[in-house]
XYZ file of C-alpha atoms in Angstrom:
387
model
C -15.432 86.975 49.980
C -14.873 83.697 51.827
C -17.542 81.113 51.348
C -20.288 81.328 53.823
C -19.896 78.445 56.654
C -23.059 76.237 56.498
C -25.042 76.189 59.643
C -24.685 73.362 62.141
C -27.795 71.100 62.936
C -27.201 69.309 66.129
C -28.360 65.751 66.949
C -31.800 67.020 68.318
C -32.500 69.251 65.284
C -31.554 66.372 62.791
C -33.799 63.955 64.782
C -36.764 66.150 64.839
C -36.333 67.054 61.149
C -36.264 63.427 60.019
C -39.051 62.348 62.408
C -41.240 65.126 60.636
C -40.552 63.613 57.157
C -41.303 60.177 58.478
C -44.849 61.177 59.807
C -43.571 60.188 63.251
C -43.324 63.733 64.883
C -47.014 64.257 63.957
C -49.086 61.719 62.354
C -49.985 62.598 58.791
C -49.562 66.104 59.672
C -51.582 67.527 56.652
C -54.432 65.117 57.179
C -56.070 62.496 54.803
C -52.887 60.883 53.681
C -53.658 57.457 52.296
C -51.627 54.179 52.740
C -50.672 54.183 49.218
C -49.471 57.770 49.324
C -47.526 57.156 52.532
C -45.812 54.242 51.009
C -44.618 56.218 48.046
C -43.714 59.189 50.263
C -41.503 56.780 52.474
C -40.026 55.127 49.292
C -40.997 51.688 50.482
C -41.410 50.007 53.736
C -39.097 47.329 54.987
C -41.014 43.836 54.646
C -38.699 41.114 55.450
C -41.438 39.755 57.648
C -45.354 40.116 56.905
C -46.461 42.447 59.663
C -43.759 45.195 59.766
C -45.285 47.372 56.819
C -48.657 47.231 58.747
C -47.000 48.333 61.955
C -44.884 50.930 60.196
C -48.262 52.576 58.823
C -49.968 52.270 62.061
C -47.389 54.300 63.776
C -47.528 57.032 61.154
C -51.161 57.411 59.994
C -54.304 58.550 61.553
C -57.161 56.178 61.102
C -55.046 53.518 59.427
C -56.652 50.175 59.150
C -54.541 46.983 58.090
C -57.168 46.257 55.535
C -56.306 49.308 53.487
C -52.796 48.110 52.821
C -53.785 44.642 52.368
C -56.476 45.864 49.789
C -53.778 47.605 47.951
C -51.744 44.507 47.841
C -54.758 42.501 46.513
C -55.524 44.881 43.848
C -51.686 45.085 42.846
C -51.464 48.830 43.598
C -48.524 47.917 45.934
C -46.262 44.796 46.145
C -43.386 42.984 48.027
C -40.051 42.904 46.062
C -36.318 43.073 46.652
C -34.905 46.517 46.015
C -32.622 48.698 48.158
C -29.700 46.792 49.870
C -30.939 43.637 48.304
C -33.751 43.522 50.968
C -37.593 42.986 50.636
C -39.706 46.323 50.726
C -43.191 46.910 50.089
C -43.340 49.414 47.241
C -46.090 51.197 45.265
C -46.482 49.655 41.657
C -44.634 52.563 40.204
C -41.754 52.191 42.470
C -41.560 48.434 41.736
C -41.110 49.250 38.180
C -38.597 52.171 38.372
C -36.803 51.765 41.603
C -35.787 48.255 41.273
C -33.605 48.990 38.132
C -32.272 52.062 40.131
C -31.295 49.984 43.015
C -29.968 46.983 40.816
C -26.284 47.698 41.011
C -26.202 48.444 44.706
C -27.908 45.343 46.031
C -28.969 42.504 43.742
C -25.830 42.671 41.370
C -23.417 42.805 44.284
C -25.133 39.913 46.060
C -24.872 37.860 42.773
C -21.299 38.506 42.590
C -20.765 36.569 45.906
C -22.362 33.460 44.240
C -20.907 33.524 40.649
C -18.061 31.253 41.560
C -20.547 28.686 42.817
C -22.286 28.512 39.429
C -19.480 26.475 37.720
C -19.148 28.652 34.686
C -22.857 28.726 33.948
C -23.722 32.237 32.561
C -26.165 33.812 34.995
C -28.196 35.331 31.997
C -28.997 31.814 30.756
C -30.230 30.975 34.434
C -32.260 34.199 34.552
C -33.827 33.581 31.109
C -34.888 30.042 32.139
C -36.212 31.277 35.414
C -38.288 34.055 33.690
C -40.013 31.329 31.536
C -40.751 29.375 34.682
C -42.320 32.221 37.006
C -44.141 33.926 34.067
C -45.850 30.654 33.089
C -47.291 30.828 36.711
C -46.112 32.146 40.061
C -43.639 29.674 41.587
C -42.778 28.788 45.181
C -39.057 29.079 45.864
C -38.670 25.374 46.373
C -40.417 24.688 42.995
C -38.303 27.161 41.361
C -35.047 25.642 42.784
C -36.043 22.198 41.838
C -36.800 23.059 38.124
C -33.579 24.916 37.938
C -31.807 21.887 39.267
C -33.340 19.742 36.604
C -31.657 21.937 33.963
C -28.384 22.294 35.816
C -28.182 19.310 38.152
C -24.544 19.854 39.191
C -24.866 23.447 40.188
C -25.172 24.867 43.470
C -28.923 25.201 44.376
C -28.552 28.422 46.403
C -26.431 30.077 43.566
C -29.134 29.118 41.154
C -31.968 30.533 42.876
C -29.769 33.670 43.744
C -28.996 34.225 40.173
C -32.746 34.336 39.402
C -33.713 36.642 42.278
C -30.844 39.087 41.704
C -31.295 39.341 37.885
C -34.871 39.331 37.631
C -37.376 41.899 39.190
C -39.380 39.335 41.109
C -42.509 40.199 43.040
C -43.878 38.271 45.861
C -47.535 37.396 44.698
C -50.425 37.392 47.051
C -51.884 36.048 49.242
C -48.214 36.379 50.874
C -48.294 39.721 52.734
C -51.974 39.928 53.149
C -53.507 40.829 56.468
C -54.909 38.124 58.365
C -53.900 35.598 55.611
C -51.192 33.146 55.427
C -49.332 32.057 52.237
C -45.850 30.809 51.212
C -43.602 33.071 49.075
C -44.509 32.603 45.426
C -42.852 34.490 42.656
C -43.450 36.075 39.343
C -41.972 39.047 37.436
C -43.012 42.603 38.011
C -43.819 42.801 34.317
C -46.134 39.951 34.559
C -47.708 40.918 37.844
C -48.349 44.548 36.750
C -48.925 44.006 33.070
C -46.289 46.817 32.356
C -42.524 46.891 31.450
C -39.990 47.613 34.038
C -38.184 50.824 33.641
C -36.753 53.089 32.858
C -34.789 53.403 36.001
C -35.597 56.435 38.215
C -33.108 59.334 37.704
C -30.444 59.632 40.493
C -31.504 63.246 40.963
C -35.228 62.468 41.190
C -34.474 59.784 44.004
C -32.050 62.082 45.917
C -34.983 64.682 46.107
C -37.327 61.923 47.291
C -34.733 60.521 49.811
C -34.253 64.073 51.347
C -38.059 64.605 51.448
C -38.310 61.264 53.527
C -34.984 61.020 55.402
C -33.266 64.374 55.283
C -31.219 66.383 56.049
C -28.691 63.839 54.930
C -25.117 63.415 53.489
C -24.090 61.541 50.432
C -22.990 58.708 52.635
C -26.435 58.608 54.259
C -28.165 58.078 50.970
C -25.508 55.510 49.731
C -26.181 53.714 53.120
C -29.920 53.780 52.422
C -29.775 52.595 48.866
C -26.778 50.262 48.865
C -25.366 52.281 45.813
C -22.122 54.220 45.551
C -20.869 56.970 43.439
C -23.945 59.217 44.223
C -21.864 62.371 45.012
C -22.199 63.603 41.323
C -26.077 63.666 41.828
C -25.914 65.781 44.837
C -23.452 68.214 43.137
C -25.893 68.580 40.137
C -28.517 69.482 42.548
C -26.460 71.696 44.885
C -27.839 74.794 43.331
C -31.298 73.939 44.304
C -30.552 72.464 47.745
C -29.745 74.005 51.040
C -26.521 72.830 52.830
C -25.805 72.359 56.552
C -23.261 70.502 58.694
C -23.661 68.355 61.721
C -21.847 68.640 64.827
C -19.056 66.418 63.532
C -18.515 68.513 60.413
C -20.235 66.372 57.713
C -21.905 68.145 55.106
C -25.739 67.682 54.850
C -28.039 68.434 52.131
C -31.641 69.255 52.290
C -34.737 70.485 50.183
C -35.382 74.295 51.034
C -38.993 73.750 51.781
C -38.648 70.573 53.886
C -39.670 70.722 57.420
C -36.979 71.456 60.115
C -38.846 71.770 63.423
C -37.417 73.429 66.558
C -35.188 70.875 68.327
C -37.349 71.188 71.348
C -40.624 70.290 69.878
C -42.035 67.408 71.792
C -41.704 64.047 70.086
C -44.224 61.583 71.339
C -43.679 57.858 71.870
C -43.815 55.749 68.801
C -43.841 52.000 68.505
C -41.816 51.004 65.371
C -41.583 47.620 63.630
C -38.389 45.507 63.303
C -36.107 46.783 60.347
C -37.856 50.015 60.193
C -36.020 52.331 57.635
C -35.899 55.087 59.942
C -33.168 53.210 61.800
C -31.330 51.813 58.687
C -31.188 54.791 56.277
C -28.264 56.895 57.543
C -24.524 56.081 57.708
C -24.536 57.304 61.479
C -27.409 55.549 63.179
C -26.900 57.591 66.323
C -29.344 60.054 64.987
C -32.075 57.654 66.547
C -29.987 54.816 68.211
C -28.053 55.893 71.361
C -24.562 54.371 71.298
C -25.341 52.522 74.644
C -28.313 50.698 73.048
C -26.939 49.924 69.676
C -26.531 46.162 70.421
C -29.690 45.879 72.404
C -32.100 46.154 69.336
C -30.790 42.971 67.608
C -30.562 39.281 68.605
C -28.389 37.560 66.225
C -29.527 38.695 62.768
C -32.921 39.450 64.000
C -34.024 42.978 64.844
C -36.433 43.694 67.680
C -39.417 46.066 67.285
C -38.187 49.502 68.845
C -39.649 52.025 71.249
C -39.048 55.636 70.600
C -39.086 58.098 73.519
C -38.348 61.641 72.980
C -37.377 60.735 69.422
C -34.826 58.279 69.982
C -34.720 54.509 70.773
C -35.347 53.843 74.357
C -36.553 50.183 74.591
C -38.133 47.302 72.506
C -41.402 45.664 72.448
C -43.383 42.723 71.051
C -46.911 41.551 70.865
C -48.362 38.164 71.444
C -48.292 37.226 67.762
C -47.781 33.847 66.100
C -44.153 32.783 65.462
C -42.314 33.358 68.711
C -41.889 30.959 71.712
C -44.513 31.482 74.488
C -46.613 33.626 72.130
C -48.789 31.018 70.319
C -51.027 30.652 73.534
C -51.709 34.365 73.624
C -52.693 34.264 70.010
C -54.963 31.502 70.456
C -56.456 33.476 73.359
C -56.992 36.454 71.230
C -58.785 34.383 68.473
C -60.991 33.077 71.151
C -61.700 36.601 72.482
C -58.937 36.699 75.028
C -56.469 39.427 75.608
C -53.528 40.224 73.189
C -50.504 41.154 75.139
C -47.982 43.996 74.185
C -44.965 43.736 76.355
C -42.611 46.992 76.455
C -38.909 46.445 77.703
C -37.527 50.029 78.362
C -33.908 50.632 78.508
C -34.400 53.911 80.531
C -36.377 54.927 83.487
C -39.607 56.196 82.192
C -41.137 59.342 84.053
C -44.701 58.746 85.160
C -45.975 60.906 82.148
C -43.828 59.093 79.619
C -45.043 55.701 80.951
C -48.563 56.866 80.379
C -47.943 57.940 76.993
C -46.151 54.650 75.941
C -49.106 52.665 77.358
C -51.507 54.881 75.376
C -49.449 54.289 72.236
C -49.478 50.600 72.841
C -53.254 50.631 73.346
C -53.577 52.542 70.067
C -51.616 50.048 68.207
C -53.397 47.073 69.831
C -56.861 48.649 68.800
C -55.709 48.660 65.004
C -54.062 45.383 64.878
C -56.357 43.280 67.232
C -59.741 45.204 67.333
C -61.866 42.261 68.479
C -59.754 41.189 71.375
C -58.932 42.465 74.970
C -55.642 44.245 75.256
C -52.987 43.743 77.932
C -49.971 46.309 77.963
C -47.170 45.199 80.158
C -43.744 46.830 81.050
C -40.904 44.647 82.039
C -38.742 41.868 80.723
C -39.761 39.523 78.053
C -40.701 36.097 79.054
C -40.710 32.954 76.741
Protein backbone atom coordinates (compact mmCIF):
# COMPACT_ATOMS: atom_id res chain seq x y z
CA UNK A 1 0.00 0.00 0.00
CA UNK A 2 1.37 3.40 -0.99
CA UNK A 3 2.16 5.80 1.86
CA UNK A 4 -0.69 8.14 2.67
CA UNK A 5 -0.16 11.63 1.29
CA UNK A 6 -0.04 14.18 4.12
CA UNK A 7 -2.87 16.72 4.09
CA UNK A 8 -2.07 20.22 2.88
CA UNK A 9 -2.32 23.26 5.13
CA UNK A 10 -2.74 26.47 3.18
CA UNK A 11 -1.30 29.84 4.24
CA UNK A 12 -4.39 30.92 6.20
CA UNK A 13 -4.60 27.60 8.04
CA UNK A 14 -0.92 27.83 8.97
CA UNK A 15 -1.26 31.43 10.05
CA UNK A 16 -4.31 30.80 12.22
CA UNK A 17 -2.66 27.77 13.85
CA UNK A 18 0.47 29.71 14.77
CA UNK A 19 -1.52 32.73 15.97
CA UNK A 20 -3.44 30.41 18.29
CA UNK A 21 -0.17 29.01 19.76
CA UNK A 22 1.16 32.55 20.13
CA UNK A 23 -1.87 33.71 22.17
CA UNK A 24 -2.65 36.18 19.38
CA UNK A 25 -5.81 34.66 17.94
CA UNK A 26 -7.45 34.71 21.36
CA UNK A 27 -5.62 36.27 24.29
CA UNK A 28 -4.78 33.67 26.90
CA UNK A 29 -7.58 31.43 25.61
CA UNK A 30 -7.81 29.29 28.76
CA UNK A 31 -7.72 32.29 31.10
CA UNK A 32 -5.46 33.01 34.03
CA UNK A 33 -2.08 32.57 32.34
CA UNK A 34 0.61 34.44 34.23
CA UNK A 35 3.36 36.45 32.61
CA UNK A 36 5.90 33.89 33.79
CA UNK A 37 3.92 31.03 32.24
CA UNK A 38 3.58 32.97 28.99
CA UNK A 39 7.33 33.64 28.83
CA UNK A 40 7.93 29.89 29.26
CA UNK A 41 5.26 28.87 26.75
CA UNK A 42 6.64 31.28 24.13
CA UNK A 43 10.21 30.05 24.84
CA UNK A 44 11.31 33.57 25.58
CA UNK A 45 10.62 37.04 24.25
CA UNK A 46 12.88 39.06 21.98
CA UNK A 47 14.53 41.73 24.12
CA UNK A 48 17.06 43.67 22.08
CA UNK A 49 15.39 46.75 23.56
CA UNK A 50 13.78 47.16 26.99
CA UNK A 51 10.13 47.64 26.05
CA UNK A 52 9.41 44.87 23.49
CA UNK A 53 8.87 42.06 26.06
CA UNK A 54 6.25 44.22 27.79
CA UNK A 55 4.52 45.06 24.52
CA UNK A 56 4.66 41.39 23.48
CA UNK A 57 2.83 40.27 26.63
CA UNK A 58 0.37 43.17 26.43
CA UNK A 59 -0.69 41.86 23.01
CA UNK A 60 -1.12 38.32 24.31
CA UNK A 61 -2.54 38.36 27.86
CA UNK A 62 -5.74 39.60 29.43
CA UNK A 63 -5.15 41.84 32.41
CA UNK A 64 -1.41 42.12 31.87
CA UNK A 65 0.36 44.94 33.66
CA UNK A 66 4.01 45.81 33.05
CA UNK A 67 4.72 45.64 36.78
CA UNK A 68 4.08 41.88 36.66
CA UNK A 69 6.98 41.19 34.31
CA UNK A 70 9.13 43.81 35.99
CA UNK A 71 8.54 42.12 39.35
CA UNK A 72 9.57 38.77 37.88
CA UNK A 73 12.81 40.32 36.68
CA UNK A 74 13.46 41.98 40.03
CA UNK A 75 12.91 38.67 41.86
CA UNK A 76 15.12 36.82 39.34
CA UNK A 77 12.32 34.57 38.15
CA UNK A 78 13.07 35.79 34.60
CA UNK A 79 16.11 37.51 33.10
CA UNK A 80 17.59 38.94 29.92
CA UNK A 81 20.35 36.97 28.20
CA UNK A 82 21.75 35.96 24.81
CA UNK A 83 20.29 32.66 23.55
CA UNK A 84 18.76 31.78 20.17
CA UNK A 85 20.52 33.24 17.14
CA UNK A 86 22.91 35.00 19.54
CA UNK A 87 20.23 37.62 20.29
CA UNK A 88 18.94 38.89 23.63
CA UNK A 89 15.79 37.26 24.96
CA UNK A 90 13.81 37.51 28.17
CA UNK A 91 13.61 33.96 29.55
CA UNK A 92 12.44 32.21 32.67
CA UNK A 93 15.22 31.28 35.06
CA UNK A 94 14.85 27.62 34.06
CA UNK A 95 15.26 28.43 30.38
CA UNK A 96 18.22 30.72 31.05
CA UNK A 97 19.98 27.75 32.64
CA UNK A 98 19.06 25.08 30.10
CA UNK A 99 18.28 26.78 26.76
CA UNK A 100 21.52 28.73 26.65
CA UNK A 101 23.67 25.57 26.47
CA UNK A 102 21.21 24.13 23.93
CA UNK A 103 21.51 27.27 21.75
CA UNK A 104 25.27 27.68 22.27
CA UNK A 105 26.45 26.02 19.01
CA UNK A 106 23.91 27.85 16.85
CA UNK A 107 24.55 31.43 17.88
CA UNK A 108 27.28 32.27 20.37
CA UNK A 109 29.87 29.79 19.07
CA UNK A 110 29.20 30.77 15.47
CA UNK A 111 29.53 34.44 16.34
CA UNK A 112 32.78 33.83 18.22
CA UNK A 113 34.32 32.14 15.17
CA UNK A 114 33.94 35.44 13.30
CA UNK A 115 36.24 37.12 15.85
CA UNK A 116 38.80 34.39 16.53
CA UNK A 117 41.37 35.75 14.06
CA UNK A 118 41.21 39.12 15.82
CA UNK A 119 42.34 37.59 19.10
CA UNK A 120 45.95 37.25 17.88
CA UNK A 121 46.33 33.68 19.06
CA UNK A 122 44.94 34.22 22.58
CA UNK A 123 43.00 31.18 23.73
CA UNK A 124 39.34 32.26 24.09
CA UNK A 125 39.04 29.95 27.11
CA UNK A 126 41.64 32.07 28.95
CA UNK A 127 39.69 35.22 28.15
CA UNK A 128 36.44 33.63 29.33
CA UNK A 129 38.03 32.43 32.58
CA UNK A 130 39.30 35.91 33.39
CA UNK A 131 35.97 37.42 32.34
CA UNK A 132 34.16 35.06 34.71
CA UNK A 133 36.32 36.23 37.60
CA UNK A 134 35.48 39.84 36.78
CA UNK A 135 31.71 39.56 36.39
CA UNK A 136 31.25 37.16 39.31
CA UNK A 137 33.17 39.50 41.60
CA UNK A 138 30.39 42.01 40.86
CA UNK A 139 28.19 42.79 37.84
CA UNK A 140 30.20 44.81 35.35
CA UNK A 141 29.16 47.34 32.72
CA UNK A 142 30.37 46.39 29.26
CA UNK A 143 32.86 49.26 29.10
CA UNK A 144 34.38 48.35 32.45
CA UNK A 145 34.65 44.71 31.40
CA UNK A 146 36.36 45.74 28.16
CA UNK A 147 38.86 47.95 29.96
CA UNK A 148 39.75 45.19 32.43
CA UNK A 149 40.28 42.72 29.57
CA UNK A 150 42.47 45.22 27.75
CA UNK A 151 44.51 45.63 30.91
CA UNK A 152 45.36 41.93 30.66
CA UNK A 153 45.74 41.82 26.84
CA UNK A 154 46.53 45.41 25.76
CA UNK A 155 47.33 44.56 22.14
CA UNK A 156 44.17 42.58 21.46
CA UNK A 157 41.11 43.84 19.63
CA UNK A 158 38.72 45.23 22.30
CA UNK A 159 35.53 44.04 20.58
CA UNK A 160 36.98 40.55 20.06
CA UNK A 161 37.83 40.34 23.78
CA UNK A 162 34.35 41.24 24.98
CA UNK A 163 32.77 39.05 22.29
CA UNK A 164 34.78 36.07 23.55
CA UNK A 165 33.43 36.58 27.07
CA UNK A 166 29.86 37.16 25.91
CA UNK A 167 29.86 34.16 23.60
CA UNK A 168 31.59 31.68 25.90
CA UNK A 169 29.86 32.55 29.17
CA UNK A 170 26.11 32.44 29.92
CA UNK A 171 25.86 36.11 30.87
CA UNK A 172 22.74 37.70 32.33
CA UNK A 173 21.90 41.39 32.10
CA UNK A 174 21.33 42.33 35.72
CA UNK A 175 18.60 44.64 36.95
CA UNK A 176 17.68 47.49 37.01
CA UNK A 177 18.28 47.06 33.26
CA UNK A 178 14.97 45.92 31.77
CA UNK A 179 12.71 46.98 34.63
CA UNK A 180 9.55 48.88 33.76
CA UNK A 181 9.80 52.60 34.37
CA UNK A 182 13.43 52.38 35.45
CA UNK A 183 16.64 53.04 33.58
CA UNK A 184 20.00 51.38 33.84
CA UNK A 185 22.99 50.55 31.73
CA UNK A 186 23.77 46.98 30.75
CA UNK A 187 25.66 45.23 33.53
CA UNK A 188 26.64 41.59 33.28
CA UNK A 189 27.19 38.60 35.51
CA UNK A 190 26.97 34.86 34.95
CA UNK A 191 23.69 32.98 35.10
CA UNK A 192 25.20 30.75 37.80
CA UNK A 193 25.92 33.77 39.98
CA UNK A 194 22.60 35.49 39.31
CA UNK A 195 20.37 32.48 39.95
CA UNK A 196 22.57 30.68 42.46
CA UNK A 197 22.31 27.46 40.44
CA UNK A 198 24.52 25.69 37.90
CA UNK A 199 23.90 26.03 34.17
CA UNK A 200 22.74 22.90 32.39
CA UNK A 201 22.37 20.24 31.45
CA UNK A 202 21.28 21.48 28.04
CA UNK A 203 17.68 20.86 27.08
CA UNK A 204 17.26 17.69 25.04
CA UNK A 205 16.60 18.46 21.34
CA UNK A 206 13.39 16.41 21.33
CA UNK A 207 12.04 18.38 24.29
CA UNK A 208 12.79 21.67 22.55
CA UNK A 209 11.17 20.42 19.32
CA UNK A 210 7.94 19.76 21.24
CA UNK A 211 8.07 23.19 22.86
CA UNK A 212 8.82 24.88 19.55
CA UNK A 213 5.87 23.19 17.84
CA UNK A 214 3.60 24.12 20.77
CA UNK A 215 4.56 27.78 20.33
CA UNK A 216 5.25 28.11 16.58
CA UNK A 217 3.87 25.07 14.79
CA UNK A 218 2.98 23.53 12.46
CA UNK A 219 6.56 23.83 11.27
CA UNK A 220 9.30 22.25 9.22
CA UNK A 221 12.80 21.26 10.28
CA UNK A 222 14.09 24.37 8.48
CA UNK A 223 11.65 26.52 10.44
CA UNK A 224 13.01 25.35 13.77
CA UNK A 225 16.56 25.74 12.55
CA UNK A 226 15.75 29.33 11.58
CA UNK A 227 14.29 30.00 15.02
CA UNK A 228 17.13 28.40 16.97
CA UNK A 229 20.10 29.18 14.74
CA UNK A 230 21.06 25.50 14.98
CA UNK A 231 21.57 23.00 12.17
CA UNK A 232 21.19 19.22 11.98
CA UNK A 233 17.89 19.05 13.84
CA UNK A 234 16.33 16.61 11.38
CA UNK A 235 17.33 13.66 13.56
CA UNK A 236 15.32 14.97 16.52
CA UNK A 237 12.24 15.34 14.32
CA UNK A 238 12.70 11.84 12.91
CA UNK A 239 12.95 10.35 16.39
CA UNK A 240 9.69 12.10 17.27
CA UNK A 241 7.92 11.28 14.00
CA UNK A 242 5.84 8.41 15.45
CA UNK A 243 4.23 10.77 17.98
CA UNK A 244 3.77 13.76 15.64
CA UNK A 245 1.26 14.50 12.90
CA UNK A 246 2.58 15.42 9.45
CA UNK A 247 1.25 17.92 6.91
CA UNK A 248 2.46 19.67 3.78
CA UNK A 249 2.30 23.34 2.94
CA UNK A 250 1.10 24.54 -0.44
CA UNK A 251 4.69 24.42 -1.73
CA UNK A 252 5.20 20.81 -0.71
CA UNK A 253 7.36 21.33 2.40
CA UNK A 254 6.88 18.73 5.12
CA UNK A 255 5.42 20.17 8.33
CA UNK A 256 5.30 18.56 11.76
CA UNK A 257 2.92 19.22 14.61
CA UNK A 258 1.74 18.00 17.97
CA UNK A 259 -1.47 15.97 17.62
CA UNK A 260 -3.29 17.92 20.34
CA UNK A 261 -2.16 21.39 19.27
CA UNK A 262 -4.84 23.84 18.07
CA UNK A 263 -5.41 24.14 14.32
CA UNK A 264 -8.37 26.49 13.97
CA UNK A 265 -10.54 26.85 10.91
CA UNK A 266 -8.76 29.13 8.40
CA UNK A 267 -11.75 31.47 8.41
CA UNK A 268 -11.73 32.12 12.16
CA UNK A 269 -11.47 35.91 12.58
CA UNK A 270 -8.04 37.19 13.60
CA UNK A 271 -8.38 40.48 15.49
CA UNK A 272 -5.85 43.31 15.01
CA UNK A 273 -2.73 43.05 17.13
CA UNK A 274 0.10 45.50 17.80
CA UNK A 275 3.42 43.67 18.08
CA UNK A 276 6.79 45.06 19.16
CA UNK A 277 9.89 45.24 17.03
CA UNK A 278 11.67 41.90 16.51
CA UNK A 279 8.68 39.90 17.78
CA UNK A 280 9.49 36.21 17.46
CA UNK A 281 6.24 35.59 15.57
CA UNK A 282 7.92 37.19 12.55
CA UNK A 283 11.41 35.69 12.95
CA UNK A 284 10.82 32.03 13.70
CA UNK A 285 10.06 30.41 10.34
CA UNK A 286 12.22 29.90 7.26
CA UNK A 287 9.46 31.41 5.11
CA UNK A 288 8.31 34.65 6.74
CA UNK A 289 5.46 35.02 4.24
CA UNK A 290 3.32 33.10 6.74
CA UNK A 291 2.81 36.53 8.34
CA UNK A 292 4.65 39.07 6.16
CA UNK A 293 3.24 39.62 2.65
CA UNK A 294 5.96 39.76 0.01
CA UNK A 295 4.97 43.30 -0.91
CA UNK A 296 5.64 44.53 2.64
CA UNK A 297 8.77 42.58 3.62
CA UNK A 298 11.06 45.59 3.13
CA UNK A 299 8.71 48.05 4.82
CA UNK A 300 8.96 46.67 8.35
CA UNK A 301 12.68 47.51 8.68
CA UNK A 302 14.78 50.64 8.47
CA UNK A 303 18.46 49.74 8.22
CA UNK A 304 19.01 47.08 10.86
CA UNK A 305 16.18 48.34 13.06
CA UNK A 306 12.77 46.68 12.94
CA UNK A 307 9.54 48.63 13.24
CA UNK A 308 6.72 47.64 15.55
CA UNK A 309 4.11 45.95 13.34
CA UNK A 310 0.35 45.94 12.97
CA UNK A 311 -1.41 42.65 12.22
CA UNK A 312 -4.76 42.80 10.43
CA UNK A 313 -6.53 39.55 9.59
CA UNK A 314 -3.50 37.69 10.90
CA UNK A 315 -0.85 39.28 8.67
CA UNK A 316 1.39 42.33 8.71
CA UNK A 317 -0.59 45.30 7.40
CA UNK A 318 1.31 48.27 8.80
CA UNK A 319 3.69 49.63 11.40
CA UNK A 320 3.22 51.73 14.53
CA UNK A 321 5.04 53.63 17.20
CA UNK A 322 4.27 55.49 20.40
CA UNK A 323 5.53 58.73 21.86
CA UNK A 324 8.33 57.03 23.79
CA UNK A 325 11.78 58.34 24.66
CA UNK A 326 14.56 57.63 22.22
CA UNK A 327 13.26 58.67 18.83
CA UNK A 328 13.48 62.06 17.17
CA UNK A 329 10.28 64.00 17.72
CA UNK A 330 9.16 61.66 20.50
CA UNK A 331 10.75 63.18 23.58
CA UNK A 332 8.34 66.10 23.77
CA UNK A 333 5.35 63.76 23.77
CA UNK A 334 6.92 61.74 26.57
CA UNK A 335 7.48 64.86 28.65
CA UNK A 336 3.88 65.83 27.99
CA UNK A 337 2.74 62.38 29.17
CA UNK A 338 4.79 62.68 32.34
CA UNK A 339 3.07 65.99 32.99
CA UNK A 340 -0.36 64.47 32.41
CA UNK A 341 -0.55 65.15 28.67
CA UNK A 342 -1.45 62.74 25.90
CA UNK A 343 0.70 59.83 24.76
CA UNK A 344 0.45 59.42 21.01
CA UNK A 345 0.29 56.10 19.16
CA UNK A 346 0.60 56.50 15.40
CA UNK A 347 -0.40 53.72 13.00
CA UNK A 348 0.86 53.71 9.43
CA UNK A 349 -1.23 51.21 7.50
CA UNK A 350 0.04 49.61 4.29
CA UNK A 351 -3.50 48.73 3.19
CA UNK A 352 -6.81 50.52 3.05
CA UNK A 353 -8.67 49.63 6.22
CA UNK A 354 -12.41 49.12 6.14
CA UNK A 355 -14.34 51.19 8.68
CA UNK A 356 -14.80 48.23 11.02
CA UNK A 357 -11.09 47.33 10.77
CA UNK A 358 -10.04 50.91 11.49
CA UNK A 359 -12.27 50.96 14.56
CA UNK A 360 -10.85 47.64 15.77
CA UNK A 361 -7.26 48.87 15.27
CA UNK A 362 -8.02 52.06 17.19
CA UNK A 363 -9.53 50.03 20.04
CA UNK A 364 -6.45 47.80 20.15
CA UNK A 365 -4.22 50.88 20.25
CA UNK A 366 -6.27 52.38 23.07
CA UNK A 367 -5.98 49.11 24.96
CA UNK A 368 -2.19 49.10 24.64
CA UNK A 369 -1.93 52.72 25.75
CA UNK A 370 -4.11 52.00 28.77
CA UNK A 371 -1.58 49.31 29.78
CA UNK A 372 1.68 51.17 29.14
CA UNK A 373 0.55 54.71 30.01
CA UNK A 374 -2.39 54.38 32.43
CA UNK A 375 -2.02 57.84 33.93
CA UNK A 376 -1.94 59.82 30.71
CA UNK A 377 -4.31 60.88 27.99
CA UNK A 378 -4.23 58.84 24.82
CA UNK A 379 -4.10 60.03 21.23
CA UNK A 380 -4.40 57.37 18.48
CA UNK A 381 -3.55 58.62 15.00
CA UNK A 382 -3.55 57.10 11.52
CA UNK A 383 -1.15 58.29 8.85
CA UNK A 384 2.50 58.86 8.10
CA UNK A 385 5.07 59.13 10.86
CA UNK A 386 6.47 62.61 11.46
CA UNK A 387 9.80 63.44 13.12
